[in-house]
């Protein structure tokens, strides 16, 4: 009984495997297919008017028209794709230029603030730290701020760009006007006058 079941299983498996194999195509098979195609073309040429189909010449003309339309459509699609790529590159270029200009403006603003800053307690500003007072008062005279003429550090230093410029936004360019600084001039004592 077991042997019969094993044999039956082998027969079924061989049948399934053999049915799943691809059919082999030979030259004689190709020749038969070619003969059928030629016979169908000959039948079409003889009976196209009776069957209500267009003539073979009309079919060739329609194929040429269709091919021309496809070529034109492909050319239009290619031009549209190239234009889209060009616009994308231009947009990227403008974005990079905007970032570069904004970075340049920020760098100039930072440079201007650093160059005109009072420098903290010892770095200048209205007083030059302890050194200027000690050297001035210990010698009996007033060098520096209270001396005749305008002291170069005696000015009101703003924390904005004094040179002017512009600010770039995605929608517009905003001009920043040039700012004037106020300077003092000593007038013979410790009281200064507006210059």
mmCIF file of C-alpha atoms in Angstrom:
data_model
loop_
_atom_site.group_PDB
_atom_site.id
_atom_site.type_symbol
_atom_site.label_atom_id
_atom_site.label_comp_id
_atom_site.label_asym_id
_atom_site.label_seq_id
_atom_site.Cartn_x
_atom_site.Cartn_y
_atom_site.Cartn_z
ATOM 1 C CA UNK A 1 0.000 0.000 0.000
ATOM 2 C CA UNK A 2 2.781 2.376 0.890
ATOM 3 C CA UNK A 3 4.549 1.563 -2.345
ATOM 4 C CA UNK A 4 1.445 2.355 -4.383
ATOM 5 C CA UNK A 5 1.066 5.731 -2.658
ATOM 6 C CA UNK A 6 4.714 6.608 -3.303
ATOM 7 C CA UNK A 7 4.457 5.596 -6.981
ATOM 8 C CA UNK A 8 1.228 7.548 -7.400
ATOM 9 C CA UNK A 9 2.855 10.646 -5.805
ATOM 10 C CA UNK A 10 5.853 10.371 -8.156
ATOM 11 C CA UNK A 11 3.612 10.101 -11.226
ATOM 12 C CA UNK A 12 1.626 13.195 -10.175
ATOM 13 C CA UNK A 13 4.807 15.205 -9.486
ATOM 14 C CA UNK A 14 6.311 14.258 -12.889
ATOM 15 C CA UNK A 15 3.059 15.256 -14.602
ATOM 16 C CA UNK A 16 3.063 18.654 -12.899
ATOM 17 C CA UNK A 17 6.726 19.308 -13.740
ATOM 18 C CA UNK A 18 6.345 18.274 -17.388
ATOM 19 C CA UNK A 19 3.235 20.433 -17.870
ATOM 20 C CA UNK A 20 5.058 23.468 -16.472
ATOM 21 C CA UNK A 21 7.898 23.309 -18.993
ATOM 22 C CA UNK A 22 7.947 25.861 -21.814
ATOM 23 C CA UNK A 23 7.095 24.812 -25.330
ATOM 24 C CA UNK A 24 10.120 24.520 -27.604
ATOM 25 C CA UNK A 25 9.994 26.712 -30.714
ATOM 26 C CA UNK A 26 11.714 25.385 -33.821
ATOM 27 C CA UNK A 27 12.276 26.770 -37.310
ATOM 28 C CA UNK A 28 9.328 24.795 -38.644
ATOM 29 C CA UNK A 29 7.080 26.482 -36.050
ATOM 30 C CA UNK A 30 8.342 29.898 -37.172
ATOM 31 C CA UNK A 31 7.761 28.978 -40.820
ATOM 32 C CA UNK A 32 4.156 28.010 -40.057
ATOM 33 C CA UNK A 33 3.562 31.318 -38.255
ATOM 34 C CA UNK A 34 5.058 33.258 -41.181
ATOM 35 C CA UNK A 35 2.821 31.433 -43.671
ATOM 36 C CA UNK A 36 -0.274 32.276 -41.617
ATOM 37 C CA UNK A 37 0.726 35.958 -41.430
ATOM 38 C CA UNK A 38 1.332 36.212 -45.189
ATOM 39 C CA UNK A 39 -2.015 34.537 -45.895
ATOM 40 C CA UNK A 40 -3.782 37.011 -43.580
ATOM 41 C CA UNK A 41 -2.123 39.976 -45.349
ATOM 42 C CA UNK A 42 -3.109 38.621 -48.765
ATOM 43 C CA UNK A 43 -6.684 38.100 -47.576
ATOM 44 C CA UNK A 44 -6.772 41.671 -46.229
ATOM 45 C CA UNK A 45 -5.561 43.162 -49.541
ATOM 46 C CA UNK A 46 -8.180 41.259 -51.473
ATOM 47 C CA UNK A 47 -11.133 41.878 -49.155
ATOM 48 C CA UNK A 48 -10.509 45.216 -47.333
ATOM 49 C CA UNK A 49 -13.159 47.120 -49.373
ATOM 50 C CA UNK A 50 -15.785 44.411 -48.877
ATOM 51 C CA UNK A 51 -15.044 44.269 -45.116
ATOM 52 C CA UNK A 52 -15.140 48.092 -44.787
ATOM 53 C CA UNK A 53 -11.525 48.510 -43.669
ATOM 54 C CA UNK A 54 -9.123 51.172 -45.008
ATOM 55 C CA UNK A 55 -6.695 50.277 -47.765
ATOM 56 C CA UNK A 56 -3.099 49.282 -46.958
ATOM 57 C CA UNK A 57 -1.898 52.622 -48.356
ATOM 58 C CA UNK A 58 -4.333 54.457 -46.068
ATOM 59 C CA UNK A 59 -3.054 52.410 -43.120
ATOM 60 C CA UNK A 60 0.538 53.371 -43.978
ATOM 61 C CA UNK A 61 -0.453 57.044 -44.195
ATOM 62 C CA UNK A 62 -2.216 56.849 -40.808
ATOM 63 C CA UNK A 63 0.866 55.229 -39.283
ATOM 64 C CA UNK A 64 3.055 58.054 -40.612
ATOM 65 C CA UNK A 65 0.649 60.690 -39.226
ATOM 66 C CA UNK A 66 0.594 58.923 -35.856
ATOM 67 C CA UNK A 67 4.392 58.693 -35.818
ATOM 68 C CA UNK A 68 4.718 62.411 -36.651
ATOM 69 C CA UNK A 69 2.274 63.303 -33.860
ATOM 70 C CA UNK A 70 4.198 61.131 -31.392
ATOM 71 C CA UNK A 71 7.505 62.726 -32.391
ATOM 72 C CA UNK A 72 6.036 66.239 -31.964
ATOM 73 C CA UNK A 73 4.587 65.315 -28.577
ATOM 74 C CA UNK A 74 7.919 63.859 -27.463
ATOM 75 C CA UNK A 75 9.678 67.075 -28.572
ATOM 76 C CA UNK A 76 7.181 69.244 -26.671
ATOM 77 C CA UNK A 77 7.612 67.126 -23.542
ATOM 78 C CA UNK A 78 11.395 67.337 -23.867
ATOM 79 C CA UNK A 79 11.253 71.143 -24.221
ATOM 80 C CA UNK A 80 8.915 71.402 -21.217
ATOM 81 C CA UNK A 81 11.267 69.242 -19.156
ATOM 82 C CA UNK A 82 14.296 71.330 -20.175
ATOM 83 C CA UNK A 83 12.439 74.564 -19.344
ATOM 84 C CA UNK A 84 11.445 73.176 -15.952
ATOM 85 C CA UNK A 85 15.056 72.185 -15.237
ATOM 86 C CA UNK A 86 16.261 75.643 -16.333
ATOM 87 C CA UNK A 87 13.759 77.371 -14.038
ATOM 88 C CA UNK A 88 14.764 75.105 -11.161
ATOM 89 C CA UNK A 89 18.449 75.919 -11.711
ATOM 90 C CA UNK A 90 17.636 79.629 -11.905
ATOM 91 C CA UNK A 91 15.628 79.418 -8.670
ATOM 92 C CA UNK A 92 18.510 77.647 -6.932
ATOM 93 C CA UNK A 93 20.939 80.243 -8.252
ATOM 94 C CA UNK A 94 18.741 83.075 -6.949
ATOM 95 C CA UNK A 95 18.428 81.349 -3.571
ATOM 96 C CA UNK A 96 22.203 81.015 -3.346
ATOM 97 C CA UNK A 97 22.683 84.657 -4.363
ATOM 98 C CA UNK A 98 20.134 85.774 -1.751
ATOM 99 C CA UNK A 99 21.910 83.756 0.943
ATOM 100 C CA UNK A 100 25.264 85.173 -0.148
ATOM 101 C CA UNK A 101 23.965 88.748 -0.015
ATOM 102 C CA UNK A 102 22.342 88.218 3.380
ATOM 103 C CA UNK A 103 25.567 86.708 4.713
ATOM 104 C CA UNK A 104 27.546 89.643 3.308
ATOM 105 C CA UNK A 105 25.172 92.154 4.911
ATOM 106 C CA UNK A 106 25.343 90.345 8.260
ATOM 107 C CA UNK A 107 29.137 90.162 8.053
ATOM 108 C CA UNK A 108 29.381 93.872 7.283
ATOM 109 C CA UNK A 109 27.002 94.739 10.100
ATOM 110 C CA UNK A 110 29.045 92.647 12.540
ATOM 111 C CA UNK A 111 32.303 94.159 11.273
ATOM 112 C CA UNK A 112 30.894 97.685 11.609
ATOM 113 C CA UNK A 113 29.647 97.043 15.141
ATOM 114 C CA UNK A 114 32.975 95.497 16.143
ATOM 115 C CA UNK A 115 34.979 98.355 14.643
ATOM 116 C CA UNK A 116 32.870 101.080 16.285
ATOM 117 C CA UNK A 117 32.212 99.396 19.634
ATOM 118 C CA UNK A 118 33.559 101.124 22.739
ATOM 119 C CA UNK A 119 35.483 98.010 23.663
ATOM 120 C CA UNK A 120 34.163 97.541 27.197
ATOM 121 C CA UNK A 121 35.575 99.023 30.393
ATOM 122 C CA UNK A 122 39.248 99.078 29.400
ATOM 123 C CA UNK A 123 38.913 99.172 25.638
ATOM 124 C CA UNK A 124 38.067 102.850 25.136
ATOM 125 C CA UNK A 125 34.745 104.628 24.837
ATOM 126 C CA UNK A 126 34.280 107.644 27.070
ATOM 127 C CA UNK A 127 37.156 106.633 29.346
ATOM 128 C CA UNK A 128 40.255 104.646 28.553
ATOM 129 C CA UNK A 129 40.251 102.678 31.793
ATOM 130 C CA UNK A 130 42.323 103.421 34.874
ATOM 131 C CA UNK A 131 45.488 103.985 32.888
ATOM 132 C CA UNK A 132 44.333 107.262 31.321
ATOM 133 C CA UNK A 133 43.166 108.766 34.601
ATOM 134 C CA UNK A 134 46.233 107.720 36.559
ATOM 135 C CA UNK A 135 48.681 109.008 33.983
ATOM 136 C CA UNK A 136 46.695 112.217 33.524
ATOM 137 C CA UNK A 137 46.098 113.133 37.142
ATOM 138 C CA UNK A 138 49.495 111.999 38.430
ATOM 139 C CA UNK A 139 51.311 114.468 36.138
ATOM 140 C CA UNK A 140 49.051 117.377 36.922
ATOM 141 C CA UNK A 141 47.545 117.723 33.482
ATOM 142 C CA UNK A 142 44.590 116.245 31.620
ATOM 143 C CA UNK A 143 45.646 114.271 28.553
ATOM 144 C CA UNK A 144 43.112 112.332 26.667
ATOM 145 C CA UNK A 145 39.484 113.289 26.990
ATOM 146 C CA UNK A 146 39.791 116.743 28.560
ATOM 147 C CA UNK A 147 42.659 117.955 26.409
ATOM 148 C CA UNK A 148 42.084 120.516 23.684
ATOM 149 C CA UNK A 149 40.585 119.202 20.477
ATOM 150 C CA UNK A 150 38.308 116.292 19.849
ATOM 151 C CA UNK A 151 39.363 113.103 21.550
ATOM 152 C CA UNK A 152 39.084 110.310 19.029
ATOM 153 C CA UNK A 153 37.181 107.992 21.356
ATOM 154 C CA UNK A 154 34.851 110.676 22.668
ATOM 155 C CA UNK A 155 31.805 109.933 20.603
ATOM 156 C CA UNK A 156 28.452 108.263 20.986
ATOM 157 C CA UNK A 157 28.830 104.857 19.424
ATOM 158 C CA UNK A 158 25.636 103.245 18.201
ATOM 159 C CA UNK A 159 25.186 99.495 17.841
ATOM 160 C CA UNK A 160 23.965 99.756 14.272
ATOM 161 C CA UNK A 161 25.533 100.048 10.896
ATOM 162 C CA UNK A 162 26.790 103.617 10.477
ATOM 163 C CA UNK A 163 27.869 103.084 6.892
ATOM 164 C CA UNK A 164 24.379 102.406 5.590
ATOM 165 C CA UNK A 165 23.485 99.567 3.324
ATOM 166 C CA UNK A 166 20.491 97.402 2.586
ATOM 167 C CA UNK A 167 18.626 94.380 3.869
ATOM 168 C CA UNK A 168 17.556 91.680 1.424
ATOM 169 C CA UNK A 169 14.283 89.843 2.021
ATOM 170 C CA UNK A 170 12.527 87.359 -0.268
ATOM 171 C CA UNK A 171 10.083 90.089 -1.319
ATOM 172 C CA UNK A 172 12.069 93.338 -1.416
ATOM 173 C CA UNK A 173 15.350 95.127 -0.752
ATOM 174 C CA UNK A 174 15.118 97.544 2.196
ATOM 175 C CA UNK A 175 17.692 100.374 2.213
ATOM 176 C CA UNK A 176 19.324 101.219 5.547
ATOM 177 C CA UNK A 177 20.212 104.935 5.676
ATOM 178 C CA UNK A 178 23.656 106.116 6.709
ATOM 179 C CA UNK A 179 23.748 107.027 10.416
ATOM 180 C CA UNK A 180 25.626 110.040 11.784
ATOM 181 C CA UNK A 181 27.491 109.888 15.090
ATOM 182 C CA UNK A 182 27.551 112.725 17.598
ATOM 183 C CA UNK A 183 30.961 114.023 18.648
ATOM 184 C CA UNK A 184 31.993 116.222 21.521
ATOM 185 C CA UNK A 185 34.666 118.879 21.521
ATOM 186 C CA UNK A 186 36.216 120.098 24.712
ATOM 187 C CA UNK A 187 35.946 123.789 25.306
ATOM 188 C CA UNK A 188 38.528 124.595 27.909
ATOM 189 C CA UNK A 189 37.313 122.597 30.850
ATOM 190 C CA UNK A 190 35.564 119.359 31.466
ATOM 191 C CA UNK A 191 32.335 120.685 29.920
ATOM 192 C CA UNK A 192 32.055 119.657 26.321
ATOM 193 C CA UNK A 193 30.121 121.321 23.535
ATOM 194 C CA UNK A 194 28.277 119.760 20.666
ATOM 195 C CA UNK A 195 30.341 119.675 17.585
#
